[in-house]
PDB file of C-alpha atoms in Angstrom:
ATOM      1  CA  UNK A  16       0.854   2.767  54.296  1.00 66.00           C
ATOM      2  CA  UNK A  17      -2.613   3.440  55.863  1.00 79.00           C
ATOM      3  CA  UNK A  18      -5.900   4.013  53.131  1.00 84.00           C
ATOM      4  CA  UNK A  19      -8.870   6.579  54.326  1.00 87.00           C
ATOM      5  CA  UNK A  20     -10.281   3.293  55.697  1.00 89.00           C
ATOM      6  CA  UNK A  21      -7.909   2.937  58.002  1.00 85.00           C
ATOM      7  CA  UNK A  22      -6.532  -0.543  55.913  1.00 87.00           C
ATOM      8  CA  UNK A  23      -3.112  -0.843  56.545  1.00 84.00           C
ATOM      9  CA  UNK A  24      -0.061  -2.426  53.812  1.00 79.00           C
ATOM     10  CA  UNK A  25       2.841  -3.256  55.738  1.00 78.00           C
ATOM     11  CA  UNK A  26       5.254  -4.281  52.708  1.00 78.00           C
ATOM     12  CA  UNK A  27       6.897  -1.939  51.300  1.00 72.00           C
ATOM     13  CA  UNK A  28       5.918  -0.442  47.728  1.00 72.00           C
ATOM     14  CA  UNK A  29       6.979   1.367  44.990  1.00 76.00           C
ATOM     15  CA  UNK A  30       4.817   2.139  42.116  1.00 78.00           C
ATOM     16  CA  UNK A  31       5.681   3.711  38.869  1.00 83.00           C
ATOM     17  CA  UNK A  32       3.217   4.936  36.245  1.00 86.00           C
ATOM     18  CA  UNK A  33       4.820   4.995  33.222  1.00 88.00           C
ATOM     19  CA  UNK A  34       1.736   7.479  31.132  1.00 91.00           C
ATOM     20  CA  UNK A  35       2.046   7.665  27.508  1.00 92.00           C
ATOM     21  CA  UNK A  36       1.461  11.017  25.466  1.00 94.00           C
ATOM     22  CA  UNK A  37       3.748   9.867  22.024  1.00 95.00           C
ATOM     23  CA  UNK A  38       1.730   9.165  18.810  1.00 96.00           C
ATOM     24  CA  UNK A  39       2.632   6.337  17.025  1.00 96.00           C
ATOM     25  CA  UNK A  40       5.541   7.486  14.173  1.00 96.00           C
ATOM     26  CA  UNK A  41       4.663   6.172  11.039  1.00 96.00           C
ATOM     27  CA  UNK A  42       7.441   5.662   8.540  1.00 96.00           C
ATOM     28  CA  UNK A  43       8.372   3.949   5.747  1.00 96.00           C
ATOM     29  CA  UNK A  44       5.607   4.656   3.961  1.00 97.00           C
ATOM     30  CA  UNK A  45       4.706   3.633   0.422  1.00 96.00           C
ATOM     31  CA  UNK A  46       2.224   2.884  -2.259  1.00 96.00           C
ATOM     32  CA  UNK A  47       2.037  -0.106  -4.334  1.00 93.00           C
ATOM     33  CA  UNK A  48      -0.747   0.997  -6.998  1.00 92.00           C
ATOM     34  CA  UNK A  49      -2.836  -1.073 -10.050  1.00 86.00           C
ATOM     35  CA  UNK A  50      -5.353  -0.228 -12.433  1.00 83.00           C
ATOM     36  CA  UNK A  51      -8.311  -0.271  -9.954  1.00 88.00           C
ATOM     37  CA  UNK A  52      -6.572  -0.887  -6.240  1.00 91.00           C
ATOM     38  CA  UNK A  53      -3.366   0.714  -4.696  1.00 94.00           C
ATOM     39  CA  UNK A  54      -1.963  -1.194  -1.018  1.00 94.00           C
ATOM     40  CA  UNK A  55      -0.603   1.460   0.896  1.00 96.00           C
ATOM     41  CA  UNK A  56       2.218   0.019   3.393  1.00 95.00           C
ATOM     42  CA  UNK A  57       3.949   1.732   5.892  1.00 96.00           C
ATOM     43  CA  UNK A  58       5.848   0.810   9.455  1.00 95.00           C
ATOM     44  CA  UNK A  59       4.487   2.395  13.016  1.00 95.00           C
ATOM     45  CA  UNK A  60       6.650   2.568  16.212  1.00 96.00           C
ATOM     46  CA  UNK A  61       4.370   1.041  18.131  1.00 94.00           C
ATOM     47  CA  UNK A  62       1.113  -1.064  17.868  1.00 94.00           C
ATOM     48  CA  UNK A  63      -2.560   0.550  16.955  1.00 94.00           C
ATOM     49  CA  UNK A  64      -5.212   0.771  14.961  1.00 96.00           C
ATOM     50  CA  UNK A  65      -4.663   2.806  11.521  1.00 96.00           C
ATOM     51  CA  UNK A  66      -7.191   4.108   8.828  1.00 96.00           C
ATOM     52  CA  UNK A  67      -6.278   5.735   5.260  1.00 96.00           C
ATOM     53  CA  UNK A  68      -7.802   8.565   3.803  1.00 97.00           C
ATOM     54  CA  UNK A  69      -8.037   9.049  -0.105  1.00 98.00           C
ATOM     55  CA  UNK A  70      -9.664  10.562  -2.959  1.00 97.00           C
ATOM     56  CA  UNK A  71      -8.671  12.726  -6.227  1.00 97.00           C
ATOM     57  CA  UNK A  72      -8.115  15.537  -3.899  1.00 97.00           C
ATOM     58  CA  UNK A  73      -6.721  16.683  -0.448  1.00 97.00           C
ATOM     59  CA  UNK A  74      -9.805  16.879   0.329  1.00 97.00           C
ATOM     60  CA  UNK A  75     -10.098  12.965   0.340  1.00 97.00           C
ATOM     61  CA  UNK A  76     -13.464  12.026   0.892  1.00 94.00           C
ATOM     62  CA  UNK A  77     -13.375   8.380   1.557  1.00 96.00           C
ATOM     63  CA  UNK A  78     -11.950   6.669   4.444  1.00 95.00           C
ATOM     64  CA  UNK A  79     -10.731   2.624   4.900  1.00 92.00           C
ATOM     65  CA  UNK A  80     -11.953   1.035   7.478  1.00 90.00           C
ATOM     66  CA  UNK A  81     -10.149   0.676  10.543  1.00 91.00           C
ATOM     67  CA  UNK A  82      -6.710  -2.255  11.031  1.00 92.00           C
ATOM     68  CA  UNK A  83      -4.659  -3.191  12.865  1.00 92.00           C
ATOM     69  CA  UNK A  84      -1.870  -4.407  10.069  1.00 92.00           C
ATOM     70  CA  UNK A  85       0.511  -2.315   8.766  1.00 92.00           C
ATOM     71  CA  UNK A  86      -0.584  -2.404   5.227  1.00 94.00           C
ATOM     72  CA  UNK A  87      -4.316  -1.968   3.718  1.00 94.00           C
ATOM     73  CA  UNK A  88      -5.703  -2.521   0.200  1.00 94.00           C
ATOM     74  CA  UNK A  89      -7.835   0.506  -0.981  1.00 94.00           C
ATOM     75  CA  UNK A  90     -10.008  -0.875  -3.916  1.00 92.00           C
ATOM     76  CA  UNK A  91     -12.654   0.540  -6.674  1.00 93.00           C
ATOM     77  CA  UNK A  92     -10.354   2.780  -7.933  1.00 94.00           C
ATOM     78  CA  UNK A  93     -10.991   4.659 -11.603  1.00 92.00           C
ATOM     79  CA  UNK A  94      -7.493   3.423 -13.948  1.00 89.00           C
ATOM     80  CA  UNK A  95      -4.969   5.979 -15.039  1.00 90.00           C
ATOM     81  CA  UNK A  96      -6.291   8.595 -11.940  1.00 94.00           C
ATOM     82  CA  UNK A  97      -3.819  10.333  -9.555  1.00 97.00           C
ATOM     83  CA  UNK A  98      -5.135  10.142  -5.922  1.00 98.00           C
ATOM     84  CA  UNK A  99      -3.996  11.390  -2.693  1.00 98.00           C
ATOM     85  CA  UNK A 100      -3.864   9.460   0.704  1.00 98.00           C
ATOM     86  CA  UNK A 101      -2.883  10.134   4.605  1.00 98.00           C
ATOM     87  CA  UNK A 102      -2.475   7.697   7.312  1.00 97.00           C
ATOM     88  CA  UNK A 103      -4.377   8.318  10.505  1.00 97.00           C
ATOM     89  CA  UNK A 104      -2.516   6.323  13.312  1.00 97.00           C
ATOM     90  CA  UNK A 105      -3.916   5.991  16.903  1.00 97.00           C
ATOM     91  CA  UNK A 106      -2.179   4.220  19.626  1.00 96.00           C
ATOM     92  CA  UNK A 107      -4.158   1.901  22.882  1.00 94.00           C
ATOM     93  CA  UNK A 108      -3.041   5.337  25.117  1.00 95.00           C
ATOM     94  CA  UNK A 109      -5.426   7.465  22.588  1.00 96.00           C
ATOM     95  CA  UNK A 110      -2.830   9.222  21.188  1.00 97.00           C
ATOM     96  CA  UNK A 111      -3.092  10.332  17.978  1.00 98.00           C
ATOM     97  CA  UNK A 112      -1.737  11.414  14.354  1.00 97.00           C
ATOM     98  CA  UNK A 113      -2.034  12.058  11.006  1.00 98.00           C
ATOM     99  CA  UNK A 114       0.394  12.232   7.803  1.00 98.00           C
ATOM    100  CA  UNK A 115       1.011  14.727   5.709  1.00 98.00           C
ATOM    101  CA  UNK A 116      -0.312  14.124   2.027  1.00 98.00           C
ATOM    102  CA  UNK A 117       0.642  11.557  -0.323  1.00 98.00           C
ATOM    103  CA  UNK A 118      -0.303  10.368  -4.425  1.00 98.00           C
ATOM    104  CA  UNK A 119       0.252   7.731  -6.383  1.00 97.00           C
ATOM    105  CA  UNK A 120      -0.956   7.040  -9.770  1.00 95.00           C
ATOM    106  CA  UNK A 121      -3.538   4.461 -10.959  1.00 92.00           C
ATOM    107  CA  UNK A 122      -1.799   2.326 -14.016  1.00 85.00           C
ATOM    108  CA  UNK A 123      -3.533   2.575 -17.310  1.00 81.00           C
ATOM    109  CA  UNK A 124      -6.456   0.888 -18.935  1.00 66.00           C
ATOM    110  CA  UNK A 125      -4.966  -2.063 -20.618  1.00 62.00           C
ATOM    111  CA  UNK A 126      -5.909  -2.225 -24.727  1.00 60.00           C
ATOM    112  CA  UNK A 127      -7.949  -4.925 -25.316  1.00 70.00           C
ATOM    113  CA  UNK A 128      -8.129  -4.800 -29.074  1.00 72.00           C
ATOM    114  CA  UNK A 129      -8.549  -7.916 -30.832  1.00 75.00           C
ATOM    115  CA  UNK A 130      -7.871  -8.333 -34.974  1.00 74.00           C
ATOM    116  CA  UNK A 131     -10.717 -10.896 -35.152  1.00 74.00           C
ATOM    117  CA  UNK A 132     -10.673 -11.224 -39.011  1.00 75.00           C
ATOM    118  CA  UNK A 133      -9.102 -10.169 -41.989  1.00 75.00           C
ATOM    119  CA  UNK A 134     -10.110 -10.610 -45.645  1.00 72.00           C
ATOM    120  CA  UNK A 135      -7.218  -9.752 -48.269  1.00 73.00           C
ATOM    121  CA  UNK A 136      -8.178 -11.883 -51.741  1.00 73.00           C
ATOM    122  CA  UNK A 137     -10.809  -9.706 -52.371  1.00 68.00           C
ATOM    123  CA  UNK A 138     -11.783  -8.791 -56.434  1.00 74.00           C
ATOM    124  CA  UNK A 139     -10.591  -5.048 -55.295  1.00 74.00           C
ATOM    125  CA  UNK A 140      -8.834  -3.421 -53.088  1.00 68.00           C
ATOM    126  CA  UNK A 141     -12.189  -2.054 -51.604  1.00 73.00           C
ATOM    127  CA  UNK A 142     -13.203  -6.233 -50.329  1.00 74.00           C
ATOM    128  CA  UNK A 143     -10.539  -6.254 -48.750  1.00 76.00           C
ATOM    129  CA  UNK A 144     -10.644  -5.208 -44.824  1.00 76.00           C
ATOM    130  CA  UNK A 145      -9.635  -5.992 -41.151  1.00 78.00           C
ATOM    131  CA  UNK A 146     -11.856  -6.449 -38.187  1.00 82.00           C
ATOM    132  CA  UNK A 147     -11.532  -5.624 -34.952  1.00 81.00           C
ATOM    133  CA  UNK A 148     -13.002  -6.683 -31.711  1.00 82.00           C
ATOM    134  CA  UNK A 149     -13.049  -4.919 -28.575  1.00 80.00           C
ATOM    135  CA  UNK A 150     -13.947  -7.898 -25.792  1.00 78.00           C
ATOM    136  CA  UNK A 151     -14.531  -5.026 -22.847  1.00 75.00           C
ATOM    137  CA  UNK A 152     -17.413  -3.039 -22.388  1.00 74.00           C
ATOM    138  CA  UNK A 153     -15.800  -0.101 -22.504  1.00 73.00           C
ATOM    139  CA  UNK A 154     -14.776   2.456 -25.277  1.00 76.00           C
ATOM    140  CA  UNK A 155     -11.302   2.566 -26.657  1.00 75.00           C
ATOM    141  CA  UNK A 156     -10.430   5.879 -28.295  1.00 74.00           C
ATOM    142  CA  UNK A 157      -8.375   4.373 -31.881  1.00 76.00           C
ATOM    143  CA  UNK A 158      -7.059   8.385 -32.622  1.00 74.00           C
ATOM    144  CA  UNK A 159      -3.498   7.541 -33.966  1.00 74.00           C
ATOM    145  CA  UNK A 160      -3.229   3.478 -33.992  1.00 75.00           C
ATOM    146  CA  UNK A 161      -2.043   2.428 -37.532  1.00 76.00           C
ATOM    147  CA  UNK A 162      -2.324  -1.028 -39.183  1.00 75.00           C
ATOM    148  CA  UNK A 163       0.966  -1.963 -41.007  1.00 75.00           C
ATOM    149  CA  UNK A 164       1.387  -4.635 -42.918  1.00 71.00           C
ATOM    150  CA  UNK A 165       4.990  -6.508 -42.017  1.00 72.00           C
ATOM    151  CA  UNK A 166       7.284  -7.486 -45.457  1.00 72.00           C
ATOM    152  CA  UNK A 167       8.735 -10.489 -45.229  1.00 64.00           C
TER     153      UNK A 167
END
């Protein structure tokens, strides 16, 4: 074989371009949520880098940064929220794709209510009370809780 500059190769040569238009297929995908974080986990079919997209919507708004694993931790999440995610998947050829929609459900607030004291011998039945502490610094709505006492 002979170049424009007249350089000549006299071994023989094949060459074979092997030119890659395929997205990487994501599978396998799931959601592992908590009160404030969820790790999304899913498998590709081939290597790349991978992003999430999530918010209360499908409109998203916020985006993860960018890895390389095939699992990411999305975190400062509101507890007891529904949220929506996609995977965006790009392969080293450039090729491209995204999910289709996905939720999960943040877990609850846990109760933090703590009986801190409780004064029964009182002269009437107005000394006597129960007090309780909440330790967060949050509210906790009490609308329906009931204090029983247990018989022996």
């Amino acid at each position: 074989a002979t170049d424009a500059d007249g350089n000549t190769d006299t071994s023989p040569a094949d060459y074979v371009w092997i030119i890659d238009l395929s997205p990487p297929q994501l599978s396998n995908i799931l959601s592992s949520p908590g009160r404030n974080s969820a790790l999304i986990s899913w498998t590709s079919s081939e290597t790349g880098i991978f992003q999430v997209e999530y918010g209360t919507s499908t409109s998203y708004g916020f985006t993860s940064a960018t890895t390389s694993l095939v699992n990411l931790t999305i975190s400062s999440l509101s507890v007891n929220n529904v949220y929506h995610f996609r995977l965006l998947a790009q392969d080293s050829a450039g090729n491209a794709t995204t999910t289709i929609d996905y939720s999960f459900t943040t877990s609850a607030q846990a109760e933090n209510v703590v009986i801190s004291e409780i004064q029964i011998s009182g002269a009437t039945a107005n000394d006597e009370f129960v007090e309780l502490y909440n330790p967060t610094a949050s509210d906790i709505n009490l609308q329906g809780w009931r204090l029983t006492r247990k018989s022996a």
